[in-house]
XYZ file of C-alpha atoms in Angstrom:
636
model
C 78.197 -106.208 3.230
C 78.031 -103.043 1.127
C 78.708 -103.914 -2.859
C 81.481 -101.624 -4.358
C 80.653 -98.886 -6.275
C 80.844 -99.674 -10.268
C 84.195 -98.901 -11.673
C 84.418 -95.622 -13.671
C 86.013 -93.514 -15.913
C 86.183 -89.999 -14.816
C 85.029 -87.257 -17.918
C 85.587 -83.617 -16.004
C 83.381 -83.839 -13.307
C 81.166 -86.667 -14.598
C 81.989 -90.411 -13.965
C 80.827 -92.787 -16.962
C 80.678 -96.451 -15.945
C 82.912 -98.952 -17.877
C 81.534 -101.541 -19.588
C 82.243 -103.952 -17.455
C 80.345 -101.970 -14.928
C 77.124 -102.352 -17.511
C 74.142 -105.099 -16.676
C 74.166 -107.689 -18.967
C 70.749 -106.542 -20.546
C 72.595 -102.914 -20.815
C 75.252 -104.568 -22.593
C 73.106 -106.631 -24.644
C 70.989 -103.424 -25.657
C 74.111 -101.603 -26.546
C 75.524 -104.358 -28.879
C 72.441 -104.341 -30.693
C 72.356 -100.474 -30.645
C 75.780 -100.238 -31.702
C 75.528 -103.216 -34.609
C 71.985 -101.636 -35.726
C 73.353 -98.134 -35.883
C 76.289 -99.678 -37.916
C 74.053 -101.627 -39.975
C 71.679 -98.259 -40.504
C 74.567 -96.048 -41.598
C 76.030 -98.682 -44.172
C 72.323 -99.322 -45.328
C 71.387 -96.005 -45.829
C 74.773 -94.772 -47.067
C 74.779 -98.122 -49.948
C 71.330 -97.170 -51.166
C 71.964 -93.624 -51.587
C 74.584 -94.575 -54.354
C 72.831 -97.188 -55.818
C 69.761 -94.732 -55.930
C 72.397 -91.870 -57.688
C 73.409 -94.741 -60.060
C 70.001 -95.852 -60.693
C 68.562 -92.104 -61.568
C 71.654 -91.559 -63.631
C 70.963 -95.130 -65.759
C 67.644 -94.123 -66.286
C 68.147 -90.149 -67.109
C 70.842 -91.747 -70.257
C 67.986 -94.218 -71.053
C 65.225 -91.585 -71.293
C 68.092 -89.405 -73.315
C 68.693 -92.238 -75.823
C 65.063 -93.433 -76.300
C 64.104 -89.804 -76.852
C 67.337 -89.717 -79.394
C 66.021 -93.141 -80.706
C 63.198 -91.175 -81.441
C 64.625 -88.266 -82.868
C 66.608 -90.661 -85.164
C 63.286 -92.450 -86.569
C 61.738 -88.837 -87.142
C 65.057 -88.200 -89.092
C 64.077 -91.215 -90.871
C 60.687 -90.408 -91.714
C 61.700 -86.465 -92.901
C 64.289 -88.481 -95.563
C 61.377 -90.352 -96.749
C 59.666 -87.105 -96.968
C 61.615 -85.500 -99.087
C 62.063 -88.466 -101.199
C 58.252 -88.445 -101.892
C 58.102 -85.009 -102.221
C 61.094 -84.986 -104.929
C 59.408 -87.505 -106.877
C 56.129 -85.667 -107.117
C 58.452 -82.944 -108.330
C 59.464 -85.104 -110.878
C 56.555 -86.503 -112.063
C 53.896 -82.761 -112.144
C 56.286 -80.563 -112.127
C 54.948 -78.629 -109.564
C 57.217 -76.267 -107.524
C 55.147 -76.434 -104.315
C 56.726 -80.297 -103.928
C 59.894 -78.429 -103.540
C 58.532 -76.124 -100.726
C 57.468 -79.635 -99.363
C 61.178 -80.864 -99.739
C 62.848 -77.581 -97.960
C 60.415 -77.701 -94.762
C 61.343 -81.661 -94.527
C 65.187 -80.856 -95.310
C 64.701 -77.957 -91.824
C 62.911 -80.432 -89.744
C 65.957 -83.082 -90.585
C 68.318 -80.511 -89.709
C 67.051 -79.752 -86.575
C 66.498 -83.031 -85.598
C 70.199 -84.004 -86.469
C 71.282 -80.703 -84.561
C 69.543 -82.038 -81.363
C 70.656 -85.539 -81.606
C 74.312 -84.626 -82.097
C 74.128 -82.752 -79.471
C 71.988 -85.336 -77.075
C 73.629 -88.661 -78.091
C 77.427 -89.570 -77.056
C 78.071 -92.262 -79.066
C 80.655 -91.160 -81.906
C 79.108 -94.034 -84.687
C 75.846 -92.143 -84.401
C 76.939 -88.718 -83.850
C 79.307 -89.601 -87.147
C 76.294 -91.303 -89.111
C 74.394 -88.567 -88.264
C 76.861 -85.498 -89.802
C 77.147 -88.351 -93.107
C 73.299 -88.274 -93.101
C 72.772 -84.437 -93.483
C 76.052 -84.199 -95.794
C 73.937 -86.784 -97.854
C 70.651 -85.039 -97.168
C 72.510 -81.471 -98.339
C 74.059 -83.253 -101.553
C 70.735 -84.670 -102.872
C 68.572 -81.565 -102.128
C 71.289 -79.976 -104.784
C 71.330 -82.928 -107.217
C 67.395 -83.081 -106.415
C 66.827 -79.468 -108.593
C 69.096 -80.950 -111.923
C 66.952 -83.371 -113.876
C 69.932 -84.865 -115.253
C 71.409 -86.327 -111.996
C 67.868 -87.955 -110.738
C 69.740 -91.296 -110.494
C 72.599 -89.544 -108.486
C 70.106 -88.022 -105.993
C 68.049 -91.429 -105.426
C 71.494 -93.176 -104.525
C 72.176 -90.175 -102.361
C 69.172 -90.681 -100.552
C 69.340 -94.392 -100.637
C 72.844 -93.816 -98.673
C 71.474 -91.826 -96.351
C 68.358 -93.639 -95.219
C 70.773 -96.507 -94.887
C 72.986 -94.698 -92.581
C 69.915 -93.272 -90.722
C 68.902 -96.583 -90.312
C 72.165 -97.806 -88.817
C 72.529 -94.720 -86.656
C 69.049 -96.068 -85.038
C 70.364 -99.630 -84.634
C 72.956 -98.541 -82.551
C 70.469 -96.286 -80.266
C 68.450 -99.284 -80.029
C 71.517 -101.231 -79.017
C 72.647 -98.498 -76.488
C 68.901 -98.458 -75.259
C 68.754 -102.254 -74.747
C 72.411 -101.926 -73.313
C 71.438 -99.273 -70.376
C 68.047 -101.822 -70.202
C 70.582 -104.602 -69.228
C 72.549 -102.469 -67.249
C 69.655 -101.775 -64.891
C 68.514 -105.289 -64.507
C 71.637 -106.076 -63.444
C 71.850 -103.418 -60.874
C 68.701 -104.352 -59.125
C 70.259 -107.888 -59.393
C 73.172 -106.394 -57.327
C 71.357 -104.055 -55.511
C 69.198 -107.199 -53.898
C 72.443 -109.338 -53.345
C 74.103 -106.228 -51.941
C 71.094 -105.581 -49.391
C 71.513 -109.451 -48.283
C 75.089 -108.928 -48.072
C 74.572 -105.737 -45.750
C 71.936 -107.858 -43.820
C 74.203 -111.028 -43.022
C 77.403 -108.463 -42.295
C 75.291 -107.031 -39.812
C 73.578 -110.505 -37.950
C 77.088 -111.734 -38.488
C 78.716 -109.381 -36.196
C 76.125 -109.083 -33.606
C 76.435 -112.824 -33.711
C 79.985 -112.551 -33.108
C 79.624 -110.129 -30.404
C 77.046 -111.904 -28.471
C 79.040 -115.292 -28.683
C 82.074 -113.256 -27.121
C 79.735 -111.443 -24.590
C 78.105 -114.964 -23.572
C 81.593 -116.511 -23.498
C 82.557 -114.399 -20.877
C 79.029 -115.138 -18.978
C 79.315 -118.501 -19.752
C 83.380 -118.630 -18.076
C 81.608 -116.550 -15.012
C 79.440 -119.425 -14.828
C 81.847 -122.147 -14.532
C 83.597 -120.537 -12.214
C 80.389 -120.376 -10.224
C 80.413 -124.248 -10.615
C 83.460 -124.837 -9.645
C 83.431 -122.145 -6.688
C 79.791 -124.262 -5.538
C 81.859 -127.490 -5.681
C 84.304 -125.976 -3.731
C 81.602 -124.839 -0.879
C 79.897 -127.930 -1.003
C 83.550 -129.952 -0.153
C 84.716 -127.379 2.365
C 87.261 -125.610 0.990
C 86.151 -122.383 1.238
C 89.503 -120.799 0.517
C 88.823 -121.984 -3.102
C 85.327 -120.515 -2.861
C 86.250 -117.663 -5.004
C 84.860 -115.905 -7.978
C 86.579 -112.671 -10.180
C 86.227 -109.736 -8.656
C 84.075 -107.151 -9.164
C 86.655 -105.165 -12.004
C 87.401 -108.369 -13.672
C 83.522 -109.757 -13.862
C 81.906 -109.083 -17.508
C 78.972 -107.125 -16.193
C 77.352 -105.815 -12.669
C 75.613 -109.216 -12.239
C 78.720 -111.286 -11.992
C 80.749 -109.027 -9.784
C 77.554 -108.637 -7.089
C 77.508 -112.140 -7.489
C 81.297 -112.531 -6.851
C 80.952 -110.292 -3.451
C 77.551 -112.308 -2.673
C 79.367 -115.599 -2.842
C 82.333 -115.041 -1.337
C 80.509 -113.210 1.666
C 78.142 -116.540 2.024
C 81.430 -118.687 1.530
C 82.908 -116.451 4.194
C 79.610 -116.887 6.263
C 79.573 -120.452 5.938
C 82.925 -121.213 6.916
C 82.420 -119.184 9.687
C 79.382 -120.801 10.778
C 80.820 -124.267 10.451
C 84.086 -123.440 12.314
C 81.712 -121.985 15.282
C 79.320 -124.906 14.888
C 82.877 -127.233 15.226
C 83.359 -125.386 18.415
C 79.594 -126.304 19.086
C 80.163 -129.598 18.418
C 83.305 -130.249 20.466
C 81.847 -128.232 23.780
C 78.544 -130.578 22.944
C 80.887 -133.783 22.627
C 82.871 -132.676 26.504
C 79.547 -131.603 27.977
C 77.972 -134.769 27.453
C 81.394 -136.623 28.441
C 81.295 -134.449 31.514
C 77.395 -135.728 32.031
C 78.406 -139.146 31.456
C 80.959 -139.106 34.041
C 78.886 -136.991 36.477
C 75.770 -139.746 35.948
C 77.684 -142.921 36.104
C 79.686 -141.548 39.518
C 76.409 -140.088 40.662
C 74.543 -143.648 39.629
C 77.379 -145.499 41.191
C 77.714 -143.481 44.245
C 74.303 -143.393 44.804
C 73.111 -147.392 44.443
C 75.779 -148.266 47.117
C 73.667 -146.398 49.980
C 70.548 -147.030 48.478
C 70.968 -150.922 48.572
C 72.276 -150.047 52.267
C 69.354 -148.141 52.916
C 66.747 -150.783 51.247
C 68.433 -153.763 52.885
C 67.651 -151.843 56.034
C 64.422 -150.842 55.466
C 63.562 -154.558 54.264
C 64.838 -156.155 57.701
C 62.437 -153.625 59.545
C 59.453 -154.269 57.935
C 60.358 -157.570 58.507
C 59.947 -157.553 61.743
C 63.698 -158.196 62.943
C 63.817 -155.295 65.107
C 60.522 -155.949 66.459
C 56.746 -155.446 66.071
C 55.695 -152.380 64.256
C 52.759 -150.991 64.788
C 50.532 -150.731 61.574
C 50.356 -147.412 60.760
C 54.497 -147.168 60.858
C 54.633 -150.348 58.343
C 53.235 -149.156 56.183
C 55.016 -145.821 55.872
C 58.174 -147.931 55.554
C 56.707 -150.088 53.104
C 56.286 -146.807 50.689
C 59.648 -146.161 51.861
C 61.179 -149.417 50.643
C 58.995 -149.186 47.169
C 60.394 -145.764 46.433
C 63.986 -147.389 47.052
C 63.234 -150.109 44.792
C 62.229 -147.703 42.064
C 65.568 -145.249 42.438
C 67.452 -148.669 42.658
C 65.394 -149.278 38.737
C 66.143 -146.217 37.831
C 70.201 -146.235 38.598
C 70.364 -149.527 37.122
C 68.530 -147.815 33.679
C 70.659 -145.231 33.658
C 73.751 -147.402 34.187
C 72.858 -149.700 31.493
C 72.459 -146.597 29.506
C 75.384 -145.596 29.926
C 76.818 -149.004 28.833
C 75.488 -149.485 25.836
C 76.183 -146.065 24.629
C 80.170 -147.122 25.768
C 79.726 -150.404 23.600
C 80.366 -152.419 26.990
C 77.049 -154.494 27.169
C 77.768 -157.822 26.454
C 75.671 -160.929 26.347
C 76.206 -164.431 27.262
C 75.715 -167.946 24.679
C 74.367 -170.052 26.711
C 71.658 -172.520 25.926
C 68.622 -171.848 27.032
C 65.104 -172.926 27.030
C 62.299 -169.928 26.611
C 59.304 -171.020 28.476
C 61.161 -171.021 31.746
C 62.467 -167.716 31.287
C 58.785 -166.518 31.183
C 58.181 -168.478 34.073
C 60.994 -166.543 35.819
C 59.837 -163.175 34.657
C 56.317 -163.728 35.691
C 57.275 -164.670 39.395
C 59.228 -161.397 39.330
C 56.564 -159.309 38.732
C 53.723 -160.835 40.934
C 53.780 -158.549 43.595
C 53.960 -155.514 41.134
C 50.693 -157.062 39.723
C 49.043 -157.835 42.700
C 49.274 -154.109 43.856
C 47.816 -153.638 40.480
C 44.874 -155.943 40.659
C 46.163 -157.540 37.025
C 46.902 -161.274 36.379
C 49.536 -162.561 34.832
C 49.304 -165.740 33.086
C 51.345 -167.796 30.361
C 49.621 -169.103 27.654
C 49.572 -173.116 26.750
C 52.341 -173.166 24.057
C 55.330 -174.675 22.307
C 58.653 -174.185 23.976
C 61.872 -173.569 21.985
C 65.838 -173.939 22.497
C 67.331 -170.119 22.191
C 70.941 -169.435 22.697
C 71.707 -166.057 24.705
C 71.813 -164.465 28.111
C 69.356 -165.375 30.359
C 69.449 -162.411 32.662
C 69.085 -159.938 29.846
C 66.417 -162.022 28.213
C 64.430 -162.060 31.744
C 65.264 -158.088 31.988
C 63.925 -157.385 28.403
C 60.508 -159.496 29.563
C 60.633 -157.745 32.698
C 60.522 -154.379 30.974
C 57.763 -154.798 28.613
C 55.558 -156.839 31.195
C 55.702 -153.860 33.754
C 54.894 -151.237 31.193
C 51.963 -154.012 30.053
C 50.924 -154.209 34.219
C 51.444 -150.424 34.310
C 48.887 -149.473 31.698
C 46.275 -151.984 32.446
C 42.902 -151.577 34.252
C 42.387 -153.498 37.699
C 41.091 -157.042 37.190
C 42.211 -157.430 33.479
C 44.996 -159.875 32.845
C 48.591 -159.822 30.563
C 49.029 -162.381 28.489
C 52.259 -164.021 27.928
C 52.474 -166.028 24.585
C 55.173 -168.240 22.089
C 55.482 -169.171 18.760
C 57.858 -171.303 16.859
C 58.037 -170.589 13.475
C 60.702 -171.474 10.358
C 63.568 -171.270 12.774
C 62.013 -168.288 14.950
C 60.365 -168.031 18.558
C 58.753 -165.249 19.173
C 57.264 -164.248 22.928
C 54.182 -162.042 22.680
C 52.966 -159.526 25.424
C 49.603 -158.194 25.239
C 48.178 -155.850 27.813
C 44.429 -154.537 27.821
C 45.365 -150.953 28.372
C 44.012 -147.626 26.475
C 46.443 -148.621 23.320
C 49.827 -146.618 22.133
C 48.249 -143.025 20.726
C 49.519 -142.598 16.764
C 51.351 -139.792 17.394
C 53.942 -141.486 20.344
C 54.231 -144.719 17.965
C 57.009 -143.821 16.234
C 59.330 -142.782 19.376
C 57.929 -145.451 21.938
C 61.374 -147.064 22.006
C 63.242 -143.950 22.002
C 65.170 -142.706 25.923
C 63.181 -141.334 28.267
C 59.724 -141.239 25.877
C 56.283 -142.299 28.105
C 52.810 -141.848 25.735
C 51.397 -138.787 27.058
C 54.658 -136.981 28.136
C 55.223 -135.677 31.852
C 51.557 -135.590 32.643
C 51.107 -139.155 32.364
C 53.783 -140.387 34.294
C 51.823 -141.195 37.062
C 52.133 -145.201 36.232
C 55.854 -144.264 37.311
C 59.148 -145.533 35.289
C 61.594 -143.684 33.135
C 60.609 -144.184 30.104
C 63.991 -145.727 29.579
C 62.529 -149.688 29.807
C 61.790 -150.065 25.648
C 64.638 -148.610 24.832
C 67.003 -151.032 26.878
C 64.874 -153.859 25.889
C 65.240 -153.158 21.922
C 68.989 -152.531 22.695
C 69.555 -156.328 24.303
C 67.220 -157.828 22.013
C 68.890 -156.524 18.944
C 72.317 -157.356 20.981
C 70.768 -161.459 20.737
C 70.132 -161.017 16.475
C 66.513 -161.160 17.097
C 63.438 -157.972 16.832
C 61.079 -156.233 18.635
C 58.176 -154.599 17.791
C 54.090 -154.016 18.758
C 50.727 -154.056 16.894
C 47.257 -152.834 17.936
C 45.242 -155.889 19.290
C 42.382 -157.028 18.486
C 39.432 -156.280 21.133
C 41.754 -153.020 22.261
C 44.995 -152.830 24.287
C 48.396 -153.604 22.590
C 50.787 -156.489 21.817
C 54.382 -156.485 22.499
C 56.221 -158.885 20.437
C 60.152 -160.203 20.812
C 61.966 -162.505 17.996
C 64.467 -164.667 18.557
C 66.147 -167.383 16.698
C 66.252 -170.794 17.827
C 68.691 -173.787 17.829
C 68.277 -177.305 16.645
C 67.604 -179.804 19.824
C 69.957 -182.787 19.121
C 69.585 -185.607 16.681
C 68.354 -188.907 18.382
C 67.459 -190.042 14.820
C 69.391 -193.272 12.985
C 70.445 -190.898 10.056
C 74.024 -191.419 9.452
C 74.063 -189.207 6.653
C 76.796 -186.192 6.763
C 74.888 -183.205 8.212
C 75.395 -179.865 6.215
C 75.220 -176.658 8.645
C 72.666 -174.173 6.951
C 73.032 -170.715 7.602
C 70.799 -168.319 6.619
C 68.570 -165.714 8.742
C 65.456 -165.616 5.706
C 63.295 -168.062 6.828
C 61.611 -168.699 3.125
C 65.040 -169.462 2.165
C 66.280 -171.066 4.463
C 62.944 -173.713 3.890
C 64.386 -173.777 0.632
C 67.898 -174.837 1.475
C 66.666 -177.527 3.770
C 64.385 -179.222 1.596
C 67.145 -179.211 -1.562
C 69.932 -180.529 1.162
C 67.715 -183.470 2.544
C 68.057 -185.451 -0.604
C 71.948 -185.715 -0.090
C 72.567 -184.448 3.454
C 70.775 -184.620 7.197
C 70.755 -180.595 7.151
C 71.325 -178.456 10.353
C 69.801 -174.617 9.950
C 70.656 -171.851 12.101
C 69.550 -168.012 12.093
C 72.876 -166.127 13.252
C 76.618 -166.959 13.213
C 76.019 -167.617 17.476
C 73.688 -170.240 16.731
C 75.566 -171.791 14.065
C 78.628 -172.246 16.594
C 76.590 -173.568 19.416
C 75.354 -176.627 16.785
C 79.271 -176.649 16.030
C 79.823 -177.379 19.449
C 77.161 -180.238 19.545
C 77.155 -181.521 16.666
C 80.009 -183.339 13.286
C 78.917 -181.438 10.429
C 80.962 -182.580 7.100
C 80.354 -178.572 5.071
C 78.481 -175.028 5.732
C 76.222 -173.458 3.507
C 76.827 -169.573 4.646
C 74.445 -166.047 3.859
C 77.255 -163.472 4.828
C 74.386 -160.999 5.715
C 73.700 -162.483 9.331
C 72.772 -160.500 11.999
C 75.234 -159.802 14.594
C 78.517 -161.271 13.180
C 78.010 -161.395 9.597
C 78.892 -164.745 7.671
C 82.134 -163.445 6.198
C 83.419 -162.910 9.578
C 81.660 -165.930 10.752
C 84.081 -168.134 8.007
C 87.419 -165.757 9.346
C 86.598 -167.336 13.092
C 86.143 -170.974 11.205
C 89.240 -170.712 9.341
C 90.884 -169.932 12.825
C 90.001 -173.154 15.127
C 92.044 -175.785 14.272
C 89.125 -178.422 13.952
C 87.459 -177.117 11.158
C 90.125 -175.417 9.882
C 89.317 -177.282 6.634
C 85.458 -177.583 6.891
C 83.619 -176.858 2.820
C 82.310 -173.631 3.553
C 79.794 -172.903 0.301
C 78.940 -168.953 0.342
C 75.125 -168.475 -1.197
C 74.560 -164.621 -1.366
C 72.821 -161.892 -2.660
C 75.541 -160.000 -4.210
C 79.036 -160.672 -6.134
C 82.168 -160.500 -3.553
C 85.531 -159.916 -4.659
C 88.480 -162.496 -4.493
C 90.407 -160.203 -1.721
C 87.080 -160.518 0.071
C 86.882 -164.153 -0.550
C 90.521 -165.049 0.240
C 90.245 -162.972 3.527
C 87.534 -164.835 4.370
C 89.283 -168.329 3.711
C 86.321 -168.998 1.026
C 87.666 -170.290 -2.347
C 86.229 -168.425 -5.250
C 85.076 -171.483 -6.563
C 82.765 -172.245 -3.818
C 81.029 -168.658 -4.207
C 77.395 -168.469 -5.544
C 75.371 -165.394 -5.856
C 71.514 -166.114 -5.470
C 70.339 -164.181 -8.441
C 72.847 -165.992 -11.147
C 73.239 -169.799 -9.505
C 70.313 -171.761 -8.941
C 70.058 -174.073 -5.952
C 70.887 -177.567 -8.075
C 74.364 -175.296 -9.170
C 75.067 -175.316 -5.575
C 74.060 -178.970 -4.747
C 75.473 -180.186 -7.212
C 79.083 -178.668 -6.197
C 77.896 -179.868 -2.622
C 77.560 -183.333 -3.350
C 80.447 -183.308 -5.292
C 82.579 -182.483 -1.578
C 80.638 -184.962 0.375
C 81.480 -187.923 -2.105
C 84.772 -186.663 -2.302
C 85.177 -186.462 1.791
């Protein structure tokens, strides 16, 4: 997708971008540009006037000083011709009097400059009094009878000399001031030019980086839009409302990828629901294909089985055994069907499993006779270890097919004269049935997908021990159908160890204890151990794995209250209570809830579990709960 051009302003022929057109760095750089030309211009036009006022202050204070001057020197010629007059006096001698007339000049012209030079009126006055004064006692000077006269004249005017110099001094020390307090200003007018100028750069980058900053929220909340599918909300401004080029190529980028996306996901719906009917169409095609075929395929091994058997007559050798490979390879497509089928099942949700009581060791015993031809063809023995037996509750022919299954695949992979080794264990509540071959081992690299559909160690090339590769995978299925776990482990010596867990069922009592039995239902066996050892010192306790077990010792035996886990495998314990609250005999059994998290009372009431009879494992120890228990069994 081609990005618009930037919008523009046309200038004749020329086209000048807008500013909104700008990158953000151009309009940055321009802000600053503009705000430090601004700031220049002010700057420089400021300190030319204070410079202009500055030269002027000091020009009037050189002029007064040097009239300051001029004033003392008008001083000094009074004093002059006061010494001079008075060496008149006292010789006689007319040369004082030239001395008097050359000091009477000088005063003159000294007076004539500083009248002209000084502004003030007081001095320019005190001066005109000083050489009226200085012109009266030069004529009273030359008369011997008016010497007193001329000594107060000149008294008077060395007085007013002296005061026209105190005010020069004060107009001096006045223009002094004045400059002191200029640079004063001058400084605090330079700061003030300084923080104008950050001020409104400030300004202007707080409004520029608004508008980025609103771009960018609507960039959040256009990404929160994408990210909940609503593409049509996907939407930034456009490229003439965007503060700068960034934004509005960002605008067209995102709504092009929002555009993309929702295109994308509305052709990867389509994906999705042609997927969703293609595999439909291959599950009907393989369960009328499986079901069409096993018909004629039973026909044809039934028939196959009564020739070889000798009801149509002797064969001769040779011709036996061609049927014999005939009626093997029908056995295996027969396996095969019935894989697929069960597949297909389980995928449907339509594999059930019987609760019936069972005992384990026979089932072994069953799978073992199944399989001793396919061993004997292999050269391997099968053999059951000397063991404990245990009471399981479940479906013995899917129990015997999950054996089956791992057993061949154990026969499969092991060498000629080796053996498979069947083996239980009853633990806390749990049997578990262990099948160890003596084969190669499970590579590390096919571990993780062993019980994955259609998966054999090795891939196509290896599928010379035959199968589908769909036998673990069914097995894991119906085990995890019964509650129970499978699993394998390297063994010891090489080859590997399949391994099936299943919980097991209380045999019943034959003891004297008349206690009240309390039905303890929890799938951890550590605390489950727990439970039973607090309950034995007030109750004959009954412990079961999974809600199925927990009926079937319902079924055999009177218990007086329930201890429940609600996180059970299979049926959880919540909806194990909803099924107790339902049958009319224990309708009003003490059910006592012990779990690991807080429910609330909806959940409870739904449940037909008071709240008082609720403990959560982390916050009530066991005694809380025994305690409440043997409350309800002395009030019962």
């Amino acid at each position: 997708m081609q990005l618009d051009e930037p919008e523009s302003v046309s200038v004749g022929r020329r086209r000048l971008p807008t500013w909104r057109s700008l990158p953000l760095t151009a309009q940055l750089l321009a802000v600053g540009m503009l705000v430090s030309l601004s700031w220049f211009l002010i700057a420089r036009t400021t300190g030319e006037r204070i410079q202009a006022d500055a030269r002027a202050r000091l020009t009037e204070l050189e002029r007064l000083r040097r009239a300051e001057v001029a004033a003392t020197r008008v001083g000094t010629m009074l004093a002059t011709m006061s010494r001079a007059h008075r060496g008149f006096l006292l010789s006689g001698d007319a040369a004082y009097l030239d001395d008097v007339a050359a000091a009477h000049a000088s005063l003159d012209q000294d007076i004539d400059r500083l009248v002209e030079s000084v502004d003030d009126l007081r001095v320019r006055q005190g001066l005109a009094h000083v050489r009226e004064l200085a012109t009266l006692w030069e004529d009273s000077a030359l008369r011997p009878n008016v010497v007193r006269r001329g000594a107060d004249l000149i008294d008077s005017a060395t007085r007013v000399q002296e005061r026209a110099v105190r005010d020069l001094s004060e107009d001096v020390a006045s223009i002094a001031l004045m400059e002191e307090e200029a640079s004063a200003n001058e400084e605090w007018v330079s700061f003030l030019i300084w923080a104008a100028a950050l001020a409104v750069f400030m300004l202007v980058l707080m409004l520029l980086m608004r508008l980025v900053s609103r771009a960018l929220g609507q960039v959040v909340t256009a990404s929160s839009a994408l990210e909940k599918g609503r593409y049509d909300e996907a939407r930034l401004p456009s490229s003439h409302l965007a503060p700068n080029r960034e934004m509005a190529q960002l605008a067209q980028t995102f709504e092009q990828v929002a555009l993309s996306i929702a295109q994308r996901e509305r052709q990867l719906q389509d994906d999705i629901e042609k997927l969703k009917e293609l595999e439909r169409l291959k599950r009907d095609f393989v369960s009328t294909v499986s079901h069409e075929l096993r018909t004629p395929l039973t026909s044809i091994r039934g028939a196959l089985s009564l020739v070889v058997g000798g009801k149509v007559g002797e064969l001769p050798a040779r011709a036996r055994d061609l049927l014999q490979i005939a009626v093997s390879n029908t056995e295996r497509l027969i396996r095969l069907i019935n894989d697929i089928l069960d597949i297909e099942k389980m995928d449907a949700g339509q594999v059930t499993a019987r609760r019936d009581r069972l005992r384990l060791r026979p089932l072994l015993e069953t799978t073992i006779a199944g399989l001793e031809g396919l061993a004997a063809t292999a050269k391997v023995t099968l053999q059951l270890e000397p063991g404990p037996d245990a009471d399981i509750v479940g479906d013995a022919d899917r129990l015997v097919q999950v054996f089956t299954n791992l057993a061949s695949n154990a026969v499969k992979f092991s060498p000629a004269q080796s053996s498979v080794d069947f083996a239980v264990t009853v633990e806390r509540g749990q049997a578990t049935v262990s099948v160890r071959d003596h084969g190669p081992g499970i590579p590390e690299e096919f571990a993780a997908r062993i019980f994955g559909r259609f998966q054999q160690a090795g891939g196509a090339d290896s599928r010379k021990s035959g199968g589908t590769g769909l036998g673990l995978n069914i097995a894991k299925a119906i085990v995890e159908l019964h509650g129970g776990q499978v699993g394998f482990r390297p063994a010891e010596g090489g080859g590997t160890i399949f391994w099936v867990t299943l919980a097991t069922t209380l045999t019943p009592s034959t003891s004297s204890d008349s206690r009240p039995a309390v039905l303890i239902v929890e799938d951890d066996p550590s605390m489950r151990e727990v439970l039973i050892a607090q309950c034995e010192s007030i109750a004959r306790p009954l412990a079961a794995q999974s809600a199925e077990a927990a009926f079937d010792l319902l079924d055999r035996e009177k218990v007086s209250a329930i201890i429940l886990d609600p996180g059970l495998p299979g049926m959880n314990g919540l909806a194990f209570a909803q099924r107790i609250r339902r049958d009319p005999r224990l309708r009003t059994m003490p059910i006592f809830l012990f779990s690991a998290r807080e429910y609330s009372a909806e959940e409870l009431r739904a449940s037909g579990i008071r709240a008082a009879d609720a403990f959560v494992k982390s916050r009530d120890a066991e005694s809380v709960l025994f305690d409440r228990l043997r409350r309800e069994l002395a009030r019962a």
